[in-house]
mmCIF file of C-alpha atoms in Angstrom:
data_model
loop_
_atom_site.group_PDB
_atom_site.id
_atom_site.type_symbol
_atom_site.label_atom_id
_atom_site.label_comp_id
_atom_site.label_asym_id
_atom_site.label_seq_id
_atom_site.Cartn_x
_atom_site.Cartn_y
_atom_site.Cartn_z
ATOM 1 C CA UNK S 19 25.215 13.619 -20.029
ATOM 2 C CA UNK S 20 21.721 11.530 -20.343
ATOM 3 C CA UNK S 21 22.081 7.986 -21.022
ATOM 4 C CA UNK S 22 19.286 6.245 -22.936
ATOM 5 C CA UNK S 23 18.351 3.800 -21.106
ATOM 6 C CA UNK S 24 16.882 0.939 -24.007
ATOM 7 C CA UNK S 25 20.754 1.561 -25.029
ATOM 8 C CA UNK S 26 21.846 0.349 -21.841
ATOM 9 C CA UNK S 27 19.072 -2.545 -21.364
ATOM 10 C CA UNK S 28 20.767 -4.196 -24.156
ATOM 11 C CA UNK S 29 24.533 -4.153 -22.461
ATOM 12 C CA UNK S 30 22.932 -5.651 -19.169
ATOM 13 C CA UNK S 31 20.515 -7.933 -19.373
ATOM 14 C CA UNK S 32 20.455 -8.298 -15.649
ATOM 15 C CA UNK S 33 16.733 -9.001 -14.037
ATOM 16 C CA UNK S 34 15.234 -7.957 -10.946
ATOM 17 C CA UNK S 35 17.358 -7.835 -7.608
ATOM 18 C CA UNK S 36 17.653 -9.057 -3.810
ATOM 19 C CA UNK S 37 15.297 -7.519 -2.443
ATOM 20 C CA UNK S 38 12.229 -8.269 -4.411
ATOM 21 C CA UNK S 39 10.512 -11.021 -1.875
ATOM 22 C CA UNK S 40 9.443 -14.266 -3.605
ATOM 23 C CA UNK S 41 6.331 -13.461 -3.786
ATOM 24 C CA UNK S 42 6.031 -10.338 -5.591
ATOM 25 C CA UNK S 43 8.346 -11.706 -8.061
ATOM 26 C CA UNK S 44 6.982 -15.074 -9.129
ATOM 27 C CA UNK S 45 6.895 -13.852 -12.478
ATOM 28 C CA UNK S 46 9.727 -12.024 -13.111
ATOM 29 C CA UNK S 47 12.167 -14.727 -11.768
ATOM 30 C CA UNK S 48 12.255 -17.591 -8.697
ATOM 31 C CA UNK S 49 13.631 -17.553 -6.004
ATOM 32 C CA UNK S 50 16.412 -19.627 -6.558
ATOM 33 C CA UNK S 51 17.215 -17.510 -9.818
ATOM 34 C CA UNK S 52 17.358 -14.461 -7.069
ATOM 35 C CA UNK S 53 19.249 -16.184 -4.776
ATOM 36 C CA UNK S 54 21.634 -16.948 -7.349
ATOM 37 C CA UNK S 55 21.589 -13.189 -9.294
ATOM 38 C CA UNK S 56 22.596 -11.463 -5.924
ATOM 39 C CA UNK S 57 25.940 -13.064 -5.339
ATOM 40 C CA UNK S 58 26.679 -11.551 -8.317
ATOM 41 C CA UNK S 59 25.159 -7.941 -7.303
ATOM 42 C CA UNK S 60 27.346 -5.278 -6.663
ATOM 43 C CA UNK S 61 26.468 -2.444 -3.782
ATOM 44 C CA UNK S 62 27.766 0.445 -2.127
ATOM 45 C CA UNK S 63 28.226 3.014 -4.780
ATOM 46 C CA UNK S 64 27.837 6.543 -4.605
ATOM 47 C CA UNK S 65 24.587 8.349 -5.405
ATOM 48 C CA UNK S 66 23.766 11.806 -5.636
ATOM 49 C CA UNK S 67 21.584 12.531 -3.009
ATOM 50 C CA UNK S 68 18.784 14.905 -4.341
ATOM 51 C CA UNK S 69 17.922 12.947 -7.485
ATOM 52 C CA UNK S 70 17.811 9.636 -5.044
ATOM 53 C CA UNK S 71 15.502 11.611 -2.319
ATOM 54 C CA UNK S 72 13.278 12.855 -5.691
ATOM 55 C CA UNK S 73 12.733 9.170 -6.678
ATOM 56 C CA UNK S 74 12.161 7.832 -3.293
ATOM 57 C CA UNK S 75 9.301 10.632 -2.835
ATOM 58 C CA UNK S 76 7.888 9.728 -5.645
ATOM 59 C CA UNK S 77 7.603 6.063 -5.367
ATOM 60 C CA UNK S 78 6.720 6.610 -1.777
ATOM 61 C CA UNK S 79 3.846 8.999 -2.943
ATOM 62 C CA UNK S 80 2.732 7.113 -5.710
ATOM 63 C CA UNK S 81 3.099 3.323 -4.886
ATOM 64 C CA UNK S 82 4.002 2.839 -1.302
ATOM 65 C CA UNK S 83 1.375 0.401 -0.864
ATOM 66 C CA UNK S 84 1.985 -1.594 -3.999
ATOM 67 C CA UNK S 85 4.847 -3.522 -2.678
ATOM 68 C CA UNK S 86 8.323 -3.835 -4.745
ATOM 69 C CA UNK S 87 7.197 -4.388 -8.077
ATOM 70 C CA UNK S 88 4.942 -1.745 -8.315
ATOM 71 C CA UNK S 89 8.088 0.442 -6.470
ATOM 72 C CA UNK S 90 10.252 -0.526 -9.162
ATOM 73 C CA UNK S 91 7.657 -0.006 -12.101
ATOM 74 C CA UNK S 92 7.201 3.570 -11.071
ATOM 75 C CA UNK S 93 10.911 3.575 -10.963
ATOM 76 C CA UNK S 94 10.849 2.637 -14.643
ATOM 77 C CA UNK S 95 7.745 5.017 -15.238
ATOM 78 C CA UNK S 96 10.191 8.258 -14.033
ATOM 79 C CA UNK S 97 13.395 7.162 -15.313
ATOM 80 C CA UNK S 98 11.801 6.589 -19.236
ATOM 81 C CA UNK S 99 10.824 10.157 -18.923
ATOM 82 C CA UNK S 100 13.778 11.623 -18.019
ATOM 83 C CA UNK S 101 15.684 9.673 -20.906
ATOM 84 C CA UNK S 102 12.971 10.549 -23.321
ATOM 85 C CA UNK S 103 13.308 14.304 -25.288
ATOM 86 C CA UNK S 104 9.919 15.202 -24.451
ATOM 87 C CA UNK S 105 10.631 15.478 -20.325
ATOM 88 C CA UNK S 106 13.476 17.110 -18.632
ATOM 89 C CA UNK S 107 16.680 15.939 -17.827
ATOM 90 C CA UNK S 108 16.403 14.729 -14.417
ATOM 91 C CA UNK S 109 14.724 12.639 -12.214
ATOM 92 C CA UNK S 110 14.057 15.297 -9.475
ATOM 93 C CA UNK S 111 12.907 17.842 -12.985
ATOM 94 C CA UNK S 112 10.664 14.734 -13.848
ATOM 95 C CA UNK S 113 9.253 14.811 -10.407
ATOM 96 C CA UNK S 114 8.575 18.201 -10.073
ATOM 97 C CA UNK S 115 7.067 19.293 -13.594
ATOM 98 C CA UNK S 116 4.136 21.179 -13.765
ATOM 99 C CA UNK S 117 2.261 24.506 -15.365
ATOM 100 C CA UNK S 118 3.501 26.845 -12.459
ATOM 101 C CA UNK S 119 2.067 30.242 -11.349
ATOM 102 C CA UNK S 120 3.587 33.232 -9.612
ATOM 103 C CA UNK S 121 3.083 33.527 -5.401
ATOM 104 C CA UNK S 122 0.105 36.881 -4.683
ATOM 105 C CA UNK S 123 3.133 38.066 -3.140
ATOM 106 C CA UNK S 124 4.242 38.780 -6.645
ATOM 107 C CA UNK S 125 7.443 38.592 -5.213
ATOM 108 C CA UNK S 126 9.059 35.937 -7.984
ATOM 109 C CA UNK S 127 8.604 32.755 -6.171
ATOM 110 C CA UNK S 128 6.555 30.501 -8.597
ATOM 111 C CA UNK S 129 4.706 27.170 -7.085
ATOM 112 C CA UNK S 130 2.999 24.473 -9.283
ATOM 113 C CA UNK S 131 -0.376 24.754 -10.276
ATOM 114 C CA UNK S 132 -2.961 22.637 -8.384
ATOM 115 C CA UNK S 133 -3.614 19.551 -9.671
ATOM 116 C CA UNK S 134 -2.075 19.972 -12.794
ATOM 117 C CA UNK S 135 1.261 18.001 -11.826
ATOM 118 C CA UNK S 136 3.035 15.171 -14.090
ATOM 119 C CA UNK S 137 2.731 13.261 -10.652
ATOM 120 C CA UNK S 138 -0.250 13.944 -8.798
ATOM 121 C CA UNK S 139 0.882 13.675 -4.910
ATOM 122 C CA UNK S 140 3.325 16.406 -6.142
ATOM 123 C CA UNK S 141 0.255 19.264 -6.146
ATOM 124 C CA UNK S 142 -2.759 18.108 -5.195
ATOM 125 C CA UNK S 143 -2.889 20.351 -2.072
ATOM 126 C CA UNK S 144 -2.395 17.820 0.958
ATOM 127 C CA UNK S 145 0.657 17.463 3.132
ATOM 128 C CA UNK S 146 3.388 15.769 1.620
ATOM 129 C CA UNK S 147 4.641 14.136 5.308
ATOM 130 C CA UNK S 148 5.874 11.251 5.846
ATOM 131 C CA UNK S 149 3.633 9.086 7.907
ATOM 132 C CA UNK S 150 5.558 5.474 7.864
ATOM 133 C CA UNK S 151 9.335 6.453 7.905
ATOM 134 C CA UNK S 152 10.232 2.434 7.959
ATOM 135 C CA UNK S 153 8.530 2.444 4.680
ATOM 136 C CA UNK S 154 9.773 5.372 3.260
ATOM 137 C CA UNK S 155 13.875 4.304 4.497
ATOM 138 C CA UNK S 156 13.100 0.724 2.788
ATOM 139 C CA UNK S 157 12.436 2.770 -0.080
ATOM 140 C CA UNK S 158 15.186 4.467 0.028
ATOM 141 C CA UNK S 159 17.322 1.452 0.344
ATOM 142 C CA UNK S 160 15.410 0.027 -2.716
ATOM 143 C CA UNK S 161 16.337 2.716 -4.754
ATOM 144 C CA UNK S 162 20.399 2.611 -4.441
ATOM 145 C CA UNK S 163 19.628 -1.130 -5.096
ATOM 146 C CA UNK S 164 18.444 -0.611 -8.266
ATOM 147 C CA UNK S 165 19.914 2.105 -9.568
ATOM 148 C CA UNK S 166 23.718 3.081 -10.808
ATOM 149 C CA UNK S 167 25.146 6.335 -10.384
ATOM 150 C CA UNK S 168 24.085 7.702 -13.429
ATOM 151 C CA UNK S 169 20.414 6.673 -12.857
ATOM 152 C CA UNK S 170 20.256 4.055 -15.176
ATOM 153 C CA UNK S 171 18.774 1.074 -14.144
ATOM 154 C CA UNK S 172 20.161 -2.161 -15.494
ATOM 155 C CA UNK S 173 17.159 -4.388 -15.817
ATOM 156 C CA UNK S 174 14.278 -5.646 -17.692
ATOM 157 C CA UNK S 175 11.796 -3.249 -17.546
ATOM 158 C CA UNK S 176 8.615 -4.557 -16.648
ATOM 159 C CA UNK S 177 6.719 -1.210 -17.722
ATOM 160 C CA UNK S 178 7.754 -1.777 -21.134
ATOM 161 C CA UNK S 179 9.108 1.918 -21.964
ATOM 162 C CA UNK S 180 6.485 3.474 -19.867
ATOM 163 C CA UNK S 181 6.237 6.877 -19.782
ATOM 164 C CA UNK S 182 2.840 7.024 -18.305
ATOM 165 C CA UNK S 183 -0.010 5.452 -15.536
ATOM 166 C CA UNK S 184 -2.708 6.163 -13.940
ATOM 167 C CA UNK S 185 -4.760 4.210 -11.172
ATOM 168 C CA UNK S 186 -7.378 1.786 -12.662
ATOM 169 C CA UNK S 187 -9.828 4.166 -10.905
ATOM 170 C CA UNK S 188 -9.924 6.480 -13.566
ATOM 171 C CA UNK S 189 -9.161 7.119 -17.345
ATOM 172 C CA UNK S 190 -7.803 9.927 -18.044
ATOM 173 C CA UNK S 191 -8.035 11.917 -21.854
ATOM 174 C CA UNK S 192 -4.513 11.380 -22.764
ATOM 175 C CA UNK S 193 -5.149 7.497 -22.064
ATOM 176 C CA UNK S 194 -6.710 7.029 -25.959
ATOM 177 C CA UNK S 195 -3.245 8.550 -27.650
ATOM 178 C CA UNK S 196 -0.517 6.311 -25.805
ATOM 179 C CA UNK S 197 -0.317 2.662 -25.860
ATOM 180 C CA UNK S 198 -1.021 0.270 -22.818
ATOM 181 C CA UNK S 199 1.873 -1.894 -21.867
ATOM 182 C CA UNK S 200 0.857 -3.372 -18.516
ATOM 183 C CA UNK S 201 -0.859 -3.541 -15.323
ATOM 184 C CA UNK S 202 0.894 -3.665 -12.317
ATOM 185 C CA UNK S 203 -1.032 -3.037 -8.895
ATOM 186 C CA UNK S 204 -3.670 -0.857 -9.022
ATOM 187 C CA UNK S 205 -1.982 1.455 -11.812
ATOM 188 C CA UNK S 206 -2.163 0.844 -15.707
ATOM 189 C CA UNK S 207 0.829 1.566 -18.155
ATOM 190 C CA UNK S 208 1.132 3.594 -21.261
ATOM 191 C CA UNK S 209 4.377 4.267 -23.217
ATOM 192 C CA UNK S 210 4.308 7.477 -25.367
ATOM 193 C CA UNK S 211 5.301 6.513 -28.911
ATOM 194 C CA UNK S 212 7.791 8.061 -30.922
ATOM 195 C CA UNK S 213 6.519 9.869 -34.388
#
């Protein structure tokens, strides 16, 4: 069953975690604040292990060069969607969606139109490798760090509701119907209001 997550934000006011560095997270909280919330931090829970691999691509893909807070705003960015109607119901669903055509085989396999993915690593025709695995296992860590077993993640989010972003590079149509919420790195936030 999908838990909302603005329910939950309200139950656990709980702020960033351990392993946000000082630096990135002189706004959010200090260091002694940090210090102090992860004594109180509970790890080692179970996680499913496709929907964690799903997020970790994606904030590898997306942000791996934006450090933790821009790791744990596209965090937000995927989770909002998959508690909001208008996206599917999972974070690896999130991840993947995308217009989708059938192989010239025409043998039933489908594969995502080019360039037309939610997330744009997930399509745009280059080699999804892994080039730093360090990175991409600190991610990895990250992620069970900040997230429960049912994908929830219990703290403020610093996207406010974001449900979209896009690098500061560009400006995309669909920029003029959502609402901008923050800045973070080089990406800019948009939630998707409700009618």
């Amino acid at each position: 069953m999908k838990m909302k997550l603005l329910n939950m934000m309200t139950t656990f006011l709980v702020v960033f975690i351990v392993s946000v560095s000082a630096h990135s997270m002189n706004e959010v909280l200090t260091k002694q604040g940090a210090t102090q919330l992860a004594e109180i931090v509970v790890e080692a829970v179970a996680y499913d292990e496709k929907q964690t691999t799903c997020l970790v691509d994606n904030i590898y893909h997306e942000a791996r060069g934006q450090g933790k807070v821009g790791w744990i705003a596209v965090a937000f960015v995927t989770v909002n969607r998959m508690n909001d109607s208008r996206f599917p119901n999972t974070i690896c669903e999130v991840v993947h969606q995308a217009p989708t055509r059938e192989s010239w085989k025409k043998n039933g396999e489908y594969y995502p139109i080019r360039n037309k993915c939610q997330f744009s690593w997930y399509c745009d025709g280059k080699a999804d490798d892994i080039h730093n695995e360090d990175l991409y296992y600190e991610i990895y860590d990250f992620v069970q760090r900040i997230m429960t077993p049912e994908y929830v993640m219990n703290y403020i989010d610093i996207t406010e509701g974001a449900t979209h972003y896009h690098a500061d590079y560009v400006t995309p149509a669909w920029a003029e119907t959502k609402t901008k919420t923050a800045e973070i790195g080089d990406h800019i936030f948009y939630r998707w209001e409700t009618k």
